[in-house]
Amino acid sequence: MLFSFYGYAVLAAAFLNIPIAAAVAPTDEYTDADPAQSGYLPNHNMDPAVVDSSQFGQLWKIPFNAQEQFYARPLTYTPLAGGPQLLFLASTQNWIRTLDAKTGAIINTRQVHTPFLQSDIGCTDIANTIGIVGTPVIDPATDIAYFFSKTYIPNYRAAGNTGTYNGVYYFHGVNVNTLQDVAGFPILIDGSVSDNAPSKYFIGGTVLQRPSLAQVGSVVYGAFGGHCDLFNYTGLVIGVDVNQKKIVTSFATETGPLVPQTNVWDQNGGGGQGGIWMSGMGLSTDGARLFFVSGNGVGHQNSGTPASGSSGLKTLGEACGNLGIGAGGALTLTDYFQPYDYINMDGGDQDFGAGGIALLDTGTFKGTGVSRMAVTAGKNGKIYILNADNLGGYRLGTGQTDGIIQTIVTNKAVFGGSGSYPLEGGYIYSTPVGYPTYAYKLGFTGSGVPQFNPVGQSRENSAGRVGVGIPTITTNQGRAGTAILWMTDPDAGLRAWYAVPGPDGFLKTINLPQVNGLNKFQRPAFGDTRLYVTDANGVLYCLGSPVNLPLNCTSPVSFGSVALGSQATQTVTCMANIAITSINGATVGDAHFQVSNASLPQGPVAAGTIFSFPVTWNLQNTVVSNAPNASFGNTTPGVKSTALTLLTTNAVTGYSTVFPISLTGTEVSSKAYLSLTPITVDYGGVVILPNQATPTISLPFVIANAGLSPLTISGYAYTTDDLDSPVIVWTNTTFAADGTAALGHGFTSGSLPPLGTVLQAGQQISVPSTFTPVDGVADYKSFFNIWTDGGKAYTILEGSASTAPAANFSISNGEGGWLPPSNLLMDFGKVAPGSSSSRQIRICSTGGSVLEISKSKPPNGIIRASAPGIDLHESQTIPVGDCAYGGVLFIAPTLDPNVPDQVVTNTWTLNTNDLNFGVHEVQITGTIVDTIVGPVNSTGNPVYTYLGCFLDNAPTGRLLPQQQYSDANNNNGRCQTACKVGNYIFAGTEYQTECYCGSTPPPTQYLNADNTLCTFACSGDGSQHCGGVNSYISIYYDATKYSPGTGTTTPTPGTTPGDPVTVAQVANYNYIGCYSEGTNGRALTEKTPAVPAAGGTVESCQAACSAYSYFGVEYSNECFCGNTINTGSVAQVSTDPATNGCSMPCGGNQTEYCGGVNRLDMYQVNGSLPVPSTSAVDPATTPTGGPFVVQTVGAYSYLGCYTEATNGRALSGLQNPESGAGNTVEACAAACSKYTYFGVEYGSECYCGNSFNAGSVLAPGGSDPTSNGCSMSCAGNQTEFCGGANRLNAYQLNATAASSTSSAASDTSSGSATPTPTGPGIVQMVGNYAFQGCYSEATGQRALTGAGFTNDFMTIELCASNCVGFSWFGAEYGK
């Protein structure tokens, strides 16, 4: 496996010293941006002349599923076998897709798991579902895409199919050509322990895999953080060796005795935190090391005493870490940086780890004592410039501050990180929330130490809310002058600028096609001349230049270096792709570049014609000016670029009529030329606190000689007068004895070059300057001017000072007023079903500085924020004297009557940059009080409580068998009153008008779990539900006689419930259980007595079978006798008639049960209640207690005992989806309900699949468990067999059992094996009768009642001949 920069320029490969994958197309992007996360991408043919023209537009867009979102960025990849470039997508709904990157045509799609539900964690950072969130990585050596997917294992740690504690993560490896799992994948991450903290183990439900993945060699690394700082979690970096297919390393950020360590999974902060999320930016790597930045942590090991980066820090919250990659991919902490004020950052929720770390190109970004540089920024308003080889430890700087290369104080929160551009001197970029995108250029101090200086910004502000993306820079094949800076925005969509600021200090905007607000923390993904982004609604956009261009011309055209006062000419060569009627002329964006229309072809141009024309860059008469606002052309030295556009009339329709060409070159001055940047040095604001030292802020500016001759500094002065005033009073700069120079009132520098300093050609000096609010609270400004023999220039120095921010917090009381600030409880009180109520949270800025919300985790659900992410959002600023509000809604759902009061709770967690404010966790509560109908008890509470909506089409008959009435006045209260009179435990309404009663609990298998299908309005009260379409019934229960989930009821003493009972004894026969029919016929076959005219009863059947050992009653009226119970007839586990199926009342006595559909109430002479085996029962013995092979379960039928596959599992679709300790055949069937096959193994294991893998065959030994090896009892039910060692009891959906001699058929298309059921065929036509299908019996009676007969030698033809004269006939039970 190779780790590469997609065929970048040599400088990129040299930087990482990593081989480049030869098979990868040069424009592929098979990991998030680049491995170093530098954000510089030179390999996608993005030409600014094309992008900044009408030829660049939206090529296509594709919406996907409702509520599906893409936090993982798209990847572009060309498979090893060749073909079109693919686009690989992964979503929060656990869908993965491949598309044609050019056309957008969907190639393959697959959902790998059920996604985890956002509602199970109560954190709204990611909406709806949480599946694949971190950006995958594709291995170009194998065509395999790797990613982490969040899902559930039902009943894994807690009862239920979902829930936080049942949440897990799988690591997948899928073939990008098919999207199918590679052998050995997926790998369950849950339960793995940390290398550096063995007591910490992985619980997938409590953590989030947010950062993009990184692959180094054969190991793929992923980082994990928390959900809104909820639950017991620890930041982790986990490495999976994709060759060994196992976890090889797990590094925890918070360890040691100072870190809380409990096994209480839902204890907030219990694991120490230190999460790694970085707004989705990837782990950065140089091939030998991994770098990350973490968020809030606890257990502060560093508490004031300086510590080196090699000190082995165990509490890596609010830290940047360097993890060395050792043998086998193991990770160990090599170095770290932790800001000196990190404890304050923790207190203010100013996550250092809100942004990732970018490793900068070593060919450009270096200097004295620094070979490798890195940049990171977070929510605390600082940009940190680090030495990647010596990150800085803790408090190793002057005065125990940060010992790093540089700290750029912006006081502006950053999410997502920084981008870089290594050409034209070197730049980095940062986009704070709600502010412009800022450009910083690399400079150097007098001793050559690297320093970044602010040199420009965008005119546009980013969205004033969390979600701004990561700066990404492209060039056209690595050429200077072609750099484009790209940014995604949750409000504005996609933005772009020329990456090098103009002379006016602004980034020139490139107008792009409008797309919707993009999803949070994105960056564009690039292919060949195309880019891809996804919006907040899950829509995928492709932007690029049209495919049908009329010409193919030289681009870009480079003029090299051209001196002022001279000119240079280059030739542009073009070939016509189609027949062109005429070339109508050319235009250029900069008048210094000149082209004559006369030099262009005149008249028609045939397809294939090659022509050339000259372009001249004329600087002969250019007047150089270093005035900041010069606007004609480019009048300052440096790299210049513009677009030349050819205009055509085409002879072929469907082709563009404009063709842009890039022109670039470097403008040089033979004389000295002064450059002073930035135009404005904005120190921002400082906060003055009482009884504390006056704070200061330091920022650099750069004095540079952009000319080719030496430059001499002749003077410094400053003024506060406007520079356009007729009279300006200048104050000469003076130097104090210690060398400190005055730059204006409140502004100084200790390193200003002395007068007479000479700067050689191209030399620059970074001058640190300091703002000190010498007059206290005030605004400060100075125009600082420099005079040289290469011109003069000024920069504006500005800053302000104010008192600290302060927050006033309050909650509305619902009556127009506000609760005291100390009250953190928002109580909605009692709320009626179907109603809504609202409250507000108010935060007012009452201090002297702008207040910022540093943390906001709004509620979602029944109680939710009215505008999450907009009102009271993270990084929202509140001006002094203003207030901000956040609405809270309580939207009570509609309820059926008599639902117990529901207490609903939620929280909104908030913090600000007011250091005295602290985390405010607003507790929000309310009680939904339901409507009461029907009879009430002595306390005024309803007798009947709502149980749920049930499907009333069970094959055993109605769930509640006693109908009370059916009329137009039906409602639930009236029905309950009627059932109360009859002493029934359950009351139900159906089909609007019908009322039913009963005393047997309805089986939960018929429950509509989300209560959405009982939607019929009661005929007597339109506000109530009385059942629903397709036989759904609304059921209520008497809570004094039934407890949901127990399956048992308690009759009222002295009363006779309306439902029948199971007769326990009759004559000398005892009841031994509810039995199924046999495998190949009736359970009892020796006698079938006639049905009495008055209907069957248990007593009449006993009398008819008195000469036999067994008798059984079935279908209400049928009676069977025998001396053996035939093969396959087994006792049902449950004794509850509603569950085991023996629930039909006897036809001759409605107070007794007489079996059911394919179920017999079985009686034995002097018998008891053991469970018979699956073989025939000797009449002289009592049936044994098992275990037995379950033959059918739900819609599945037993196939046989199967071996595992040759090279892995027999079934690999889903492994162990349910609790091992509770494993039964029934539980495994339920967990595998979406698959064609399932199998149980080793007693406690469950496997699902849609095909058997190669080599899995019927085990030798026939059907005998002791011979075939499937002889282990189920862990959850010792009366059932659940496979054995490397043996599975296998089941197929709607299958016929395979014989012991059949084998698995090979599927030649997939290489897997699929069992082929054997057995007789279905007769399609006999006489005038045609086969209609396999039908069930009717509810409570036979499907066909016209006539009936049996014959031990029954055939379809014989049955047809006996049914002549009837429209229908059916054959059953073999005879």
mmCIF file of C-alpha atoms in Angstrom, residues 754-865:
data_model
loop_
_atom_site.group_PDB
_atom_site.id
_atom_site.type_symbol
_atom_site.label_atom_id
_atom_site.label_comp_id
_atom_site.label_asym_id
_atom_site.label_seq_id
_atom_site.Cartn_x
_atom_site.Cartn_y
_atom_site.Cartn_z
ATOM 1 C CA PRO A 754 17.774 51.826 12.544
ATOM 2 C CA LEU A 755 17.876 54.649 10.015
ATOM 3 C CA GLY A 756 20.336 53.955 7.264
ATOM 4 C CA THR A 757 19.565 50.241 7.207
ATOM 5 C CA VAL A 758 20.072 48.794 3.727
ATOM 6 C CA LEU A 759 17.816 46.024 2.406
ATOM 7 C CA GLN A 760 19.266 44.059 -0.475
ATOM 8 C CA ALA A 761 17.164 43.051 -3.476
ATOM 9 C CA GLY A 762 14.347 40.779 -2.373
ATOM 10 C CA GLN A 763 15.211 41.108 1.326
ATOM 11 C CA GLN A 764 12.457 41.557 3.887
ATOM 12 C CA ILE A 765 12.410 42.192 7.624
ATOM 13 C CA SER A 766 9.540 41.239 9.902
ATOM 14 C CA VAL A 767 9.219 43.929 12.580
ATOM 15 C CA PRO A 768 7.382 42.953 15.775
ATOM 16 C CA SER A 769 5.239 45.735 17.223
ATOM 17 C CA THR A 770 3.277 46.065 20.443
ATOM 18 C CA PHE A 771 0.027 47.776 21.348
ATOM 19 C CA THR A 772 -0.216 48.991 24.955
ATOM 20 C CA PRO A 773 -3.391 50.852 26.078
ATOM 21 C CA VAL A 774 -1.450 53.549 27.921
ATOM 22 C CA ASP A 775 -4.579 55.670 28.522
ATOM 23 C CA GLY A 776 -6.794 52.818 29.665
ATOM 24 C CA VAL A 777 -10.179 52.288 28.046
ATOM 25 C CA ALA A 778 -10.081 54.048 24.662
ATOM 26 C CA ASP A 779 -9.592 53.633 20.910
ATOM 27 C CA TYR A 780 -6.032 54.036 19.572
ATOM 28 C CA LYS A 781 -4.778 54.801 16.050
ATOM 29 C CA SER A 782 -1.554 55.790 14.328
ATOM 30 C CA PHE A 783 -0.503 56.279 10.698
ATOM 31 C CA PHE A 784 3.094 55.024 10.683
ATOM 32 C CA ASN A 785 5.162 56.155 7.657
ATOM 33 C CA ILE A 786 8.528 55.006 6.269
ATOM 34 C CA TRP A 787 10.710 56.989 3.847
ATOM 35 C CA THR A 788 13.324 55.261 1.643
ATOM 36 C CA ASP A 789 15.134 55.778 -1.640
ATOM 37 C CA GLY A 790 12.712 53.229 -3.069
ATOM 38 C CA GLY A 791 9.620 55.212 -2.216
ATOM 39 C CA LYS A 792 7.530 55.852 0.884
ATOM 40 C CA ALA A 793 4.674 53.871 2.410
ATOM 41 C CA TYR A 794 2.503 53.810 5.487
ATOM 42 C CA THR A 795 0.575 51.324 7.524
ATOM 43 C CA ILE A 796 -2.317 51.991 9.892
ATOM 44 C CA LEU A 797 -1.847 50.827 13.482
ATOM 45 C CA GLU A 798 -5.117 50.469 15.401
ATOM 46 C CA GLY A 799 -6.336 48.907 18.630
ATOM 47 C CA SER A 800 -8.795 49.408 21.447
ATOM 48 C CA ALA A 801 -9.097 48.705 25.155
ATOM 49 C CA SER A 802 -12.174 47.992 27.209
ATOM 50 C CA THR A 803 -13.264 46.318 30.402
ATOM 51 C CA ALA A 804 -14.046 42.601 30.553
ATOM 52 C CA PRO A 805 -17.127 41.066 28.928
ATOM 53 C CA ALA A 806 -19.936 40.202 31.317
ATOM 54 C CA ALA A 807 -23.040 38.095 30.789
ATOM 55 C CA ASN A 808 -26.452 38.439 32.370
ATOM 56 C CA PHE A 809 -28.510 35.263 32.054
ATOM 57 C CA SER A 810 -32.234 34.747 32.508
ATOM 58 C CA ILE A 811 -35.123 32.459 31.533
ATOM 59 C CA SER A 812 -38.594 33.669 30.656
ATOM 60 C CA ASN A 813 -41.343 32.682 33.090
ATOM 61 C CA GLY A 814 -44.072 32.242 30.481
ATOM 62 C CA GLU A 815 -45.994 35.234 31.816
ATOM 63 C CA GLY A 816 -44.049 38.047 30.153
ATOM 64 C CA GLY A 817 -41.371 38.281 32.826
ATOM 65 C CA TRP A 818 -37.951 36.826 33.556
ATOM 66 C CA LEU A 819 -36.679 34.527 36.285
ATOM 67 C CA PRO A 820 -33.654 35.424 38.454
ATOM 68 C CA PRO A 821 -30.225 34.768 36.851
ATOM 69 C CA SER A 822 -29.505 31.974 39.327
ATOM 70 C CA ASN A 823 -32.532 29.966 38.144
ATOM 71 C CA LEU A 824 -31.465 27.311 35.638
ATOM 72 C CA LEU A 825 -34.796 25.466 35.506
ATOM 73 C CA MET A 826 -37.199 26.065 32.641
ATOM 74 C CA ASP A 827 -40.473 24.408 33.663
ATOM 75 C CA PHE A 828 -43.304 24.301 31.136
ATOM 76 C CA GLY A 829 -45.596 22.736 33.756
ATOM 77 C CA LYS A 830 -48.560 20.740 32.463
ATOM 78 C CA VAL A 831 -48.963 20.566 28.692
ATOM 79 C CA ALA A 832 -51.930 19.074 26.865
ATOM 80 C CA PRO A 833 -51.322 16.514 24.088
ATOM 81 C CA GLY A 834 -51.132 18.079 20.653
ATOM 82 C CA SER A 835 -50.448 21.564 22.043
ATOM 83 C CA SER A 836 -47.288 23.659 22.019
ATOM 84 C CA SER A 837 -45.715 26.127 24.388
ATOM 85 C CA SER A 838 -42.644 28.351 24.211
ATOM 86 C CA ARG A 839 -40.122 29.976 26.504
ATOM 87 C CA GLN A 840 -36.950 31.975 25.937
ATOM 88 C CA ILE A 841 -33.400 32.113 27.194
ATOM 89 C CA ARG A 842 -31.850 35.570 27.259
ATOM 90 C CA ILE A 843 -28.159 36.446 27.473
ATOM 91 C CA CYS A 844 -27.269 40.136 27.740
ATOM 92 C CA SER A 845 -23.843 41.705 27.311
ATOM 93 C CA THR A 846 -23.408 43.956 30.349
ATOM 94 C CA GLY A 847 -19.602 44.341 30.423
ATOM 95 C CA GLY A 848 -17.253 46.606 28.578
ATOM 96 C CA SER A 849 -16.327 44.206 25.768
ATOM 97 C CA VAL A 850 -18.177 42.184 23.202
ATOM 98 C CA LEU A 851 -19.594 39.012 24.723
ATOM 99 C CA GLU A 852 -19.107 35.762 22.846
ATOM 100 C CA ILE A 853 -21.024 32.490 23.284
ATOM 101 C CA SER A 854 -18.263 29.916 23.520
ATOM 102 C CA LYS A 855 -20.469 26.843 23.929
ATOM 103 C CA SER A 856 -24.031 26.108 22.922
ATOM 104 C CA LYS A 857 -25.624 22.665 22.786
ATOM 105 C CA PRO A 858 -29.349 23.261 22.188
ATOM 106 C CA PRO A 859 -32.055 20.659 22.854
ATOM 107 C CA ASN A 860 -33.765 18.592 20.185
ATOM 108 C CA GLY A 861 -36.872 16.406 20.337
ATOM 109 C CA ILE A 862 -40.228 17.101 21.955
ATOM 110 C CA ILE A 863 -38.414 19.938 23.709
ATOM 111 C CA ARG A 864 -36.271 21.671 21.122
ATOM 112 C CA ALA A 865 -34.669 24.960 20.212
#
